CSV table of C-alpha atoms and ligand atoms in Angstrom, one decimal:
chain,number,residue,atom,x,y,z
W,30,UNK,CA,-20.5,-31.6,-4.9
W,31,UNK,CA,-17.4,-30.9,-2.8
W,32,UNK,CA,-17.3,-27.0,-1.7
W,33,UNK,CA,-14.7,-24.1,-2.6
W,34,UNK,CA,-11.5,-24.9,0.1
W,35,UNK,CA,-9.9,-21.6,1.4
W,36,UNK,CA,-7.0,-21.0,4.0
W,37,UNK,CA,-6.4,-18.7,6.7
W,38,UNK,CA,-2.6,-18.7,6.9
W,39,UNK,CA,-2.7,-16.9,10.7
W,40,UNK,CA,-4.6,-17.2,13.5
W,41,UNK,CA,-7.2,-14.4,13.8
W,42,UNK,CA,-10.4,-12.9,15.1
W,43,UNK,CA,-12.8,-16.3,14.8
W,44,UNK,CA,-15.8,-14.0,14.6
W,45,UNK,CA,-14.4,-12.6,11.4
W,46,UNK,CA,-13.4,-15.7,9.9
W,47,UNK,CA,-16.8,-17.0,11.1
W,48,UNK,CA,-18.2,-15.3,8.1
W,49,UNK,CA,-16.4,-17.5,5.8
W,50,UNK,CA,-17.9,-20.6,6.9
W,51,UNK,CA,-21.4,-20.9,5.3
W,52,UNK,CA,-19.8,-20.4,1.8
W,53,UNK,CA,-16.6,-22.4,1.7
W,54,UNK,CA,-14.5,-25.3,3.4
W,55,UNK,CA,-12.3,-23.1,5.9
W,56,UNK,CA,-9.0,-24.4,6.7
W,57,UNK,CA,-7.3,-22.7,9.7
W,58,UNK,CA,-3.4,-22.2,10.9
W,59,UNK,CA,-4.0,-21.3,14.4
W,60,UNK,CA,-0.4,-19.8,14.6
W,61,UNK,CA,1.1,-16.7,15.6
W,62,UNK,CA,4.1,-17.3,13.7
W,63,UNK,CA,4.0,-17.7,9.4
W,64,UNK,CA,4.3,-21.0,8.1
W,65,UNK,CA,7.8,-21.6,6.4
W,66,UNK,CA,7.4,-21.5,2.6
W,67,UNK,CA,7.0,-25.3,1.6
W,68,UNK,CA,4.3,-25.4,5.0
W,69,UNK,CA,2.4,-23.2,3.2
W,70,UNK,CA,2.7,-25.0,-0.5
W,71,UNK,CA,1.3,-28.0,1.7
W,72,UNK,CA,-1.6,-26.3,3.5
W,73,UNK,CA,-2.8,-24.8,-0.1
W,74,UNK,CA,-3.1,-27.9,-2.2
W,75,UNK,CA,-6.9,-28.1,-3.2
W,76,UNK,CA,-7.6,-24.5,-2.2
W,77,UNK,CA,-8.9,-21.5,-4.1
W,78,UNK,CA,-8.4,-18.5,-1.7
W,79,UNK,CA,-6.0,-18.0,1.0
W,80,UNK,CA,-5.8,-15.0,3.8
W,81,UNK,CA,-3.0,-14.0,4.4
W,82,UNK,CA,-0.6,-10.8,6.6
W,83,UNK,CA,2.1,-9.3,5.9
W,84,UNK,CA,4.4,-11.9,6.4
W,85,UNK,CA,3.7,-15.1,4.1
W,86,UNK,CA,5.6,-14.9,0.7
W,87,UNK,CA,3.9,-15.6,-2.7
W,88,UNK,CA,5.8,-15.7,-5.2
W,89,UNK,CA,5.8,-17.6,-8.5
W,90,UNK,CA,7.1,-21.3,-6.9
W,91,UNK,CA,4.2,-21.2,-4.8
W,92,UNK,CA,1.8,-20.0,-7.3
W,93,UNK,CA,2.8,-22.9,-9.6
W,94,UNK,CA,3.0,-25.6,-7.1
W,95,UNK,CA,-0.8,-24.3,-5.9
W,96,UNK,CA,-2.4,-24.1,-9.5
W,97,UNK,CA,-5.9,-24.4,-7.7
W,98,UNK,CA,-5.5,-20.4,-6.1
W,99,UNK,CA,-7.4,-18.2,-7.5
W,100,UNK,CA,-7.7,-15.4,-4.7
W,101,UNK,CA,-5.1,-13.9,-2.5
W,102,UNK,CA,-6.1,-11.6,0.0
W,103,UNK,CA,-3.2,-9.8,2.6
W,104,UNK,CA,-5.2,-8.0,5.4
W,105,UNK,CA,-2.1,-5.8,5.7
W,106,UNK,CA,-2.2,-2.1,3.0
W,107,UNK,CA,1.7,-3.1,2.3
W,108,UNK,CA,2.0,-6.1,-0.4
W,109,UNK,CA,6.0,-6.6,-0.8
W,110,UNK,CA,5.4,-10.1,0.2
W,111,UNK,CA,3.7,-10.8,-2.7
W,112,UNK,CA,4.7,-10.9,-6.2
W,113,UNK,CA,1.6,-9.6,-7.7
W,114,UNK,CA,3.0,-9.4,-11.6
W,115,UNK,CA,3.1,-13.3,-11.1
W,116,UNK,CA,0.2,-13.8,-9.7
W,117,UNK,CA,-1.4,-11.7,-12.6
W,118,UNK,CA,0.4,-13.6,-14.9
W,119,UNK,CA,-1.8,-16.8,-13.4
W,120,UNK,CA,-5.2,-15.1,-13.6
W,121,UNK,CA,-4.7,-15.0,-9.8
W,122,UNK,CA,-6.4,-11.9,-8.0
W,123,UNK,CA,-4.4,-10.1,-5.6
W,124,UNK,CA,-6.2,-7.6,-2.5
W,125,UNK,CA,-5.0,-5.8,0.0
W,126,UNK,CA,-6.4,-3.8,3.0
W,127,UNK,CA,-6.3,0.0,1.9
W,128,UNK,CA,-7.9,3.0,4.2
W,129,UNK,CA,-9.0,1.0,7.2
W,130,UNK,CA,-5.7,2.1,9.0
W,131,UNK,CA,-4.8,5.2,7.8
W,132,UNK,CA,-5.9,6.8,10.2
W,133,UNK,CA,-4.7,4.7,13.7
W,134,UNK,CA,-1.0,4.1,11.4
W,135,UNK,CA,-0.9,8.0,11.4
W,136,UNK,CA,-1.5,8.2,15.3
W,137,UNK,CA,1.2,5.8,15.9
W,138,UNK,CA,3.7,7.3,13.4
W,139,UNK,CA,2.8,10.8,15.3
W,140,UNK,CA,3.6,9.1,18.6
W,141,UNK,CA,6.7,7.1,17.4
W,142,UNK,CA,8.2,10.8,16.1
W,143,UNK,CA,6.7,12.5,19.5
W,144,UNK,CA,8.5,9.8,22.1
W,145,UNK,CA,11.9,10.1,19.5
W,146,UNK,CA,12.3,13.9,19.4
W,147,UNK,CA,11.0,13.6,23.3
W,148,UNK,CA,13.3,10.8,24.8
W,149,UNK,CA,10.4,9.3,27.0
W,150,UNK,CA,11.5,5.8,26.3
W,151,UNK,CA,15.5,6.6,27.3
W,152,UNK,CA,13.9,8.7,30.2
W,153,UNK,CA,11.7,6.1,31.0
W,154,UNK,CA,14.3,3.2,30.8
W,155,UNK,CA,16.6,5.8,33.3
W,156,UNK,CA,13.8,6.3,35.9
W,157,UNK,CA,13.0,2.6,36.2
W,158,UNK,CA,16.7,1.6,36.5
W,159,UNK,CA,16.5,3.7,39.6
W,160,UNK,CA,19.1,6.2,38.2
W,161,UNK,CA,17.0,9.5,38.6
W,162,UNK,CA,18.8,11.7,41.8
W,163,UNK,CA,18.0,14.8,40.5
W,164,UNK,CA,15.6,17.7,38.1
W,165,UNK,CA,18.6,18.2,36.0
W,166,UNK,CA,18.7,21.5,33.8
W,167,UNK,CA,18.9,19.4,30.1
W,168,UNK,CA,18.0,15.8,31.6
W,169,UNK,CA,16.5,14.4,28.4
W,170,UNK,CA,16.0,17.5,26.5
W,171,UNK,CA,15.0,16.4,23.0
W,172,UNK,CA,13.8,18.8,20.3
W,173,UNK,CA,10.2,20.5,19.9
W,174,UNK,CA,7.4,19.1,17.6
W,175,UNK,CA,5.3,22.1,17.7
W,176,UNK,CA,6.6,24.7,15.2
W,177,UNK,CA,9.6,22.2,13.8
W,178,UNK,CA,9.2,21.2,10.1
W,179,UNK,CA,7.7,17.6,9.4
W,180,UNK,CA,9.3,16.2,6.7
W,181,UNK,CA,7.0,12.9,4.8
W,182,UNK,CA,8.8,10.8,2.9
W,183,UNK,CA,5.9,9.1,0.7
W,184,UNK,CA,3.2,11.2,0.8
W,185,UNK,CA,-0.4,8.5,-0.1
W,186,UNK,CA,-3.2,8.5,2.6
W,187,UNK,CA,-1.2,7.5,5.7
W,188,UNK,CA,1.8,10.7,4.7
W,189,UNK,CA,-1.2,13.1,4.3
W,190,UNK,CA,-2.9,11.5,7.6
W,191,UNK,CA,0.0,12.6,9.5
W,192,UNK,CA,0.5,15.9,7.8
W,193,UNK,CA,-2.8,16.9,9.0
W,194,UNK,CA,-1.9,16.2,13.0
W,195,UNK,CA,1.1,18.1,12.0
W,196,UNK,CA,-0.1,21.0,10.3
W,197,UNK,CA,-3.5,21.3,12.2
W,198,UNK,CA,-2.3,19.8,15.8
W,199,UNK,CA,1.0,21.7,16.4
W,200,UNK,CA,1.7,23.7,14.0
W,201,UNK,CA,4.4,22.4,11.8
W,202,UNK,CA,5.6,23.2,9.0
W,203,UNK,CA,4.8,20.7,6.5
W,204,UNK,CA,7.6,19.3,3.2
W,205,UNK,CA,7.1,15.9,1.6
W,206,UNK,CA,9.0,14.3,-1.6
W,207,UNK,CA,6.5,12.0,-3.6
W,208,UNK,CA,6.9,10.5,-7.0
W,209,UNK,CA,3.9,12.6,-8.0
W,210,UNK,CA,2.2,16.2,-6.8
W,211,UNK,CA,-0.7,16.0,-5.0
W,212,UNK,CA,-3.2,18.5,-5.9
W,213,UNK,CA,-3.1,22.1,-5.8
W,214,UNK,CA,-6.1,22.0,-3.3
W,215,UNK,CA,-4.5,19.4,-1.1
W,216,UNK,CA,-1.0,21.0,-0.9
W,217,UNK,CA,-3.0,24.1,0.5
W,218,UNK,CA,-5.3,22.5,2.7
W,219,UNK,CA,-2.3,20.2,4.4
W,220,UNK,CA,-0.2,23.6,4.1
W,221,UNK,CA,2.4,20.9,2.5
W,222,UNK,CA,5.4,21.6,0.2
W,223,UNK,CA,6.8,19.3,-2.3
W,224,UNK,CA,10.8,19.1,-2.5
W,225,UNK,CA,13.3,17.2,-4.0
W,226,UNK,CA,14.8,14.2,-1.3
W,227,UNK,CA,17.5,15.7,-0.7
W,228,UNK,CA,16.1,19.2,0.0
W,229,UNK,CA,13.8,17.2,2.5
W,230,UNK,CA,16.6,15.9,4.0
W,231,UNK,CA,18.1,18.9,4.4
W,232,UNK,CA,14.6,20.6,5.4
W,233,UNK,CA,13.0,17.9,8.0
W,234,UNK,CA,13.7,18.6,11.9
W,235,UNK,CA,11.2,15.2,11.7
W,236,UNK,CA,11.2,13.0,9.2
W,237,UNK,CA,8.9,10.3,8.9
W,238,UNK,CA,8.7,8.0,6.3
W,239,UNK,CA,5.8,6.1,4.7
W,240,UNK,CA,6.7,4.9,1.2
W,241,UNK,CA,6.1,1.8,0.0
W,242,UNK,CA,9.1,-0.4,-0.2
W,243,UNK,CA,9.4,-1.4,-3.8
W,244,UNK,CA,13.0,-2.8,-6.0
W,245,UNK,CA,13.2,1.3,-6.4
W,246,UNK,CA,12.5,2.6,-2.5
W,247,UNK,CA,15.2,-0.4,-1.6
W,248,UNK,CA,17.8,1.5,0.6
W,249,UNK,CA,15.9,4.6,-0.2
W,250,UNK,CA,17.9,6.6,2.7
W,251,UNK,CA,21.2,5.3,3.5
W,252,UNK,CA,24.7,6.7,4.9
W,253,UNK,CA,25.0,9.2,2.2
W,254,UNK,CA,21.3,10.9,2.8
W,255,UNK,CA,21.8,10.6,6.5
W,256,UNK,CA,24.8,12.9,6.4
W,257,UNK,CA,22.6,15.5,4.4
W,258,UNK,CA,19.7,15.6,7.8
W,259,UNK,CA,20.1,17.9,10.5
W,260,UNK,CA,22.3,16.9,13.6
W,261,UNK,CA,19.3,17.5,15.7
W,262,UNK,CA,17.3,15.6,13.2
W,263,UNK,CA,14.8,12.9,14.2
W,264,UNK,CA,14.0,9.8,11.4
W,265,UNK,CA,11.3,7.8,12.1
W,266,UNK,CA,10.4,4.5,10.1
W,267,UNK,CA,6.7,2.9,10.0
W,268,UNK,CA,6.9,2.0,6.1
W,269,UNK,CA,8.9,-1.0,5.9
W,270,UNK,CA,12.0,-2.4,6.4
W,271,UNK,CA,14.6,-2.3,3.4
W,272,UNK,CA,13.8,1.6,2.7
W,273,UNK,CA,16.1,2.6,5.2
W,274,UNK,CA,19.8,1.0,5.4
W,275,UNK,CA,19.6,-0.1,9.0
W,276,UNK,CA,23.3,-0.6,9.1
W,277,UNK,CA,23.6,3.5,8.2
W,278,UNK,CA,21.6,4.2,10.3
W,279,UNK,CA,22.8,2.7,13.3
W,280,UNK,CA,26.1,4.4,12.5
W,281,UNK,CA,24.3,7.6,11.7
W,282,UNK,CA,22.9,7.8,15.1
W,283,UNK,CA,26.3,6.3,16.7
W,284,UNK,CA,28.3,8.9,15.3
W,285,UNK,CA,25.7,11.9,16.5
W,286,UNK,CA,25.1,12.8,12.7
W,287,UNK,CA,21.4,12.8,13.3
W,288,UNK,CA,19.7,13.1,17.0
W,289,UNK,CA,17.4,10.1,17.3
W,290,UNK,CA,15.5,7.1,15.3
W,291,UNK,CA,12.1,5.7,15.7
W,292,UNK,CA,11.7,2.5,14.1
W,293,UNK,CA,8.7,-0.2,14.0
W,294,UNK,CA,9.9,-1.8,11.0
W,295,UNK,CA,13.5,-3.3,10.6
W,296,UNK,CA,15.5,-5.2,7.3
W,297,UNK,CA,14.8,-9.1,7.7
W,298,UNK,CA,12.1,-8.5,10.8
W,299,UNK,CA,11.8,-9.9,13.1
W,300,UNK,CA,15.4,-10.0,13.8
W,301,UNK,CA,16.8,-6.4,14.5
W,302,UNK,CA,20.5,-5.1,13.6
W,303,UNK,CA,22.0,-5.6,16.6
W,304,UNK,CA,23.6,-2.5,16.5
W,305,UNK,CA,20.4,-0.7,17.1
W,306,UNK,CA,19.5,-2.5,20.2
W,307,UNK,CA,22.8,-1.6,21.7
W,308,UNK,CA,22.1,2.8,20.7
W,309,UNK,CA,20.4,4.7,23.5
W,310,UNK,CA,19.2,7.5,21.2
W,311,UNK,CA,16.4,5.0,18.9
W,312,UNK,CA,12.9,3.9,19.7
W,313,UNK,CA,12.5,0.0,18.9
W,314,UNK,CA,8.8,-1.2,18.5
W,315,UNK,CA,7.8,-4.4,16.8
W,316,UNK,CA,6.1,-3.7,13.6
W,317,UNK,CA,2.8,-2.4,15.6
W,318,UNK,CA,1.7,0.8,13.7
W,319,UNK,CA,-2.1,-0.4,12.6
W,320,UNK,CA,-2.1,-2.2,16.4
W,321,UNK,CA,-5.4,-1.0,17.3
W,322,UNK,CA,-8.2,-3.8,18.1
W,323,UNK,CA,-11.1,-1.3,15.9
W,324,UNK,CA,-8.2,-1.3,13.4
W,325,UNK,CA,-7.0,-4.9,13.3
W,326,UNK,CA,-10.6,-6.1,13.2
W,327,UNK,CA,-11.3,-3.5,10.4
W,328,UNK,CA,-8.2,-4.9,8.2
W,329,UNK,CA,-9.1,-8.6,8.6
W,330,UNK,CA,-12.7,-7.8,7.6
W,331,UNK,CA,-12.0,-6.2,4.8
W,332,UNK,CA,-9.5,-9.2,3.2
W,333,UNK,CA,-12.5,-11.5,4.2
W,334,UNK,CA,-15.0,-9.0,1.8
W,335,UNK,CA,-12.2,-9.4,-0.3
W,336,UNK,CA,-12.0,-13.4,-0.4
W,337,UNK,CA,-16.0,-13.6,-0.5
W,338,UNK,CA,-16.4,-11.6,-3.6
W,339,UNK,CA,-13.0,-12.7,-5.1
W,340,UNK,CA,-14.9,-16.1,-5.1
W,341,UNK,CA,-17.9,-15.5,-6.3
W,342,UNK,CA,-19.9,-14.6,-2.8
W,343,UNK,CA,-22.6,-12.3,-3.5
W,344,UNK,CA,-24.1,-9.1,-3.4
W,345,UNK,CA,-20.3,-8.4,-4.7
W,346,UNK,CA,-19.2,-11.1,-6.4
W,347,UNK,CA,-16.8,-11.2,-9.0
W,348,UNK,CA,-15.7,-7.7,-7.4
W,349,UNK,CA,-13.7,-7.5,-4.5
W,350,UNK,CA,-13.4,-4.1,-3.0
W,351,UNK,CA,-9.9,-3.5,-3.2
W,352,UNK,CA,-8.1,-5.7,-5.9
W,353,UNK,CA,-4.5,-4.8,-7.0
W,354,UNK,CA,-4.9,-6.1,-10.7
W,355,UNK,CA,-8.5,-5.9,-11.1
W,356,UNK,CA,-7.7,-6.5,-15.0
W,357,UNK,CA,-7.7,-10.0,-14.5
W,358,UNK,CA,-11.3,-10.4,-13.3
W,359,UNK,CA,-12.7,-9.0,-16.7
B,24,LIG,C1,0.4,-3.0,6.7
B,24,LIG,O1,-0.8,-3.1,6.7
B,24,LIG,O2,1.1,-2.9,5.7
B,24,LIG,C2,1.1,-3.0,8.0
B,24,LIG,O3,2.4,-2.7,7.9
B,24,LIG,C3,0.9,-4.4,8.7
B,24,LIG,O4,1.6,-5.3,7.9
């Protein structure tokens, strides 16, 4: 009898995908970069599961021209590369990779935010240019952390992750807008306050933002919510790119209506608005906020639970830990 085929559509830890191996027929692309859309259509003909990031697209053509998938596991907590009302639709189960970097995504948004308000990567750029004479009086003065008020756009485990470094590492005063409330208990223990967006804006001397990017979130802050920030405002983006219109903001921070940007997720990555590399006054990283090895092993392990039980692997078969439409495994 010929055994379940599944596809790993990036190259990863081998270990991890090891694991795969006494159960199913593994097929492997051992690139760095995704496979173009009709690639993947190919590589998936005959299989049942496919791991996947971030970056590979499924959507309803490739869902009907792969009518063998039944499993589709992202190892990435975002999942707006995948169209999971079609896959539903096809008795296809969607997972994706929630909890396992909350914690290291909140570090990095933390440090993205810290190096913004702090200009270490202009000042940095300046001393290895060999441009540094002189102490100067406000040579890269930036604005304070400690005491400022943190403003979270998007407030699920990663916007309460970094409230607590904010509120319990420095002292901040903490405001978030969120669809919904969090608890009494949680406000209180995060020391958070809910506003409306544009008294967030208004509020933040930080803001960071950490919603998911959805048809509603699309352009989410744009030119007429930057002009409501602070001049000496800081925005710093680790959700996705499409929430923020990257084209406002680039004129936002040209024009000096807010201070600085930190950014490590752009519209249409990986290309980046070219306006933006040419500003002084923005922080540019490439989509690395859960870039921890503990962390990236973590996320990969956890879509692998996901595609084992998805497919019938025991002890949790039939229930993958973290499915997104669990209703179509009953
Ligand atoms: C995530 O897990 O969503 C990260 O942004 C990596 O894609």
């Amino acid at each position: 009898m010929s055994r379940t085929t599944v596809f790993i559509a990036r190259r990863v830890f081998a270990d991890i995908v090891d694991r795969l191996r006494p159960h199913f027929e593994v097929r492997t692309h051992e690139g760095d970069a995704p496979l173009s859309p009709a690639e993947l259509i190919a590589a998936l003909q005959g299989c049942a599961g496919v791991f996947i990031t971030g970056s590979e697209r499924i959507d309803a053509t490739l869902l009907d021209a792969c009518p063998q998938l039944k499993a589709v596991c992202t190892m990435a907590v975002g999942y707006n590369n995948i169209d999971v009302a079609a896959c539903t639709a096809r008795g296809v189960v969607v997972t994706n990779a929630p909890g396992v970097l909350t914690e290291t995504t909140a570090d990095f948004g933390f440090a993205l935010m810290m190096a913004t308000a702090r200009r270490i990567c202009e000042s940095e750029r300046f001393l290895r240019e060999g441009r540094w004479q002189h102490w100067g009086v406000d040579m890269f003065a930036g604005g304070d952390i400690h005491g400022a008020t943190l403003g979270i756009l998007g407030m699920g485990r990663i916007g309460q992750a970094i409230a607590r470094r904010g509120r319990h590492g420095f002292d901040m005063t903490v405001a978030y807008h969120n669809r919904s409330h969090l608890a009494p208990e949680v406000e209180a223990s995060l020391g958070a306050t809910w506003m409306t967006l544009p008294d967030l804006l208004r509020t933040a001397d930080h803001l960071v933002i950490v919603t998911p990017y959805t048809p509603e979130t699309h352009h989410l802050v744009g030119a007429g919510q930057l002009k409501l920030m602070k001049p000496t405002a800081t925005l710093t983006n680790i959700a996705r790119g499409g929430v923020v219109d990257d084209a406002a903001l680039a004129e936002a921070l040209a024009a000096g209506t807010i201070m600085a940007a930190g950014l490590d997720v752009f519209e249409g990555e990986p290309t980046v608005h070219p306006a933006l590399l040419a500003l002084r006054n923005v922080v540019l990283t490439p989509h690395i906020a859960s870039a921890s090895v503990p962390t990236r092993r973590a996320m990969a392990d956890l879509a692998i639970d996901n595609l084992l039980a998805a497919l019938g692997v025991r002890p949790d078969a039939g229930r993958p830990p973290t499915a997104l439409n669990p209703e179509v495994l009953s």
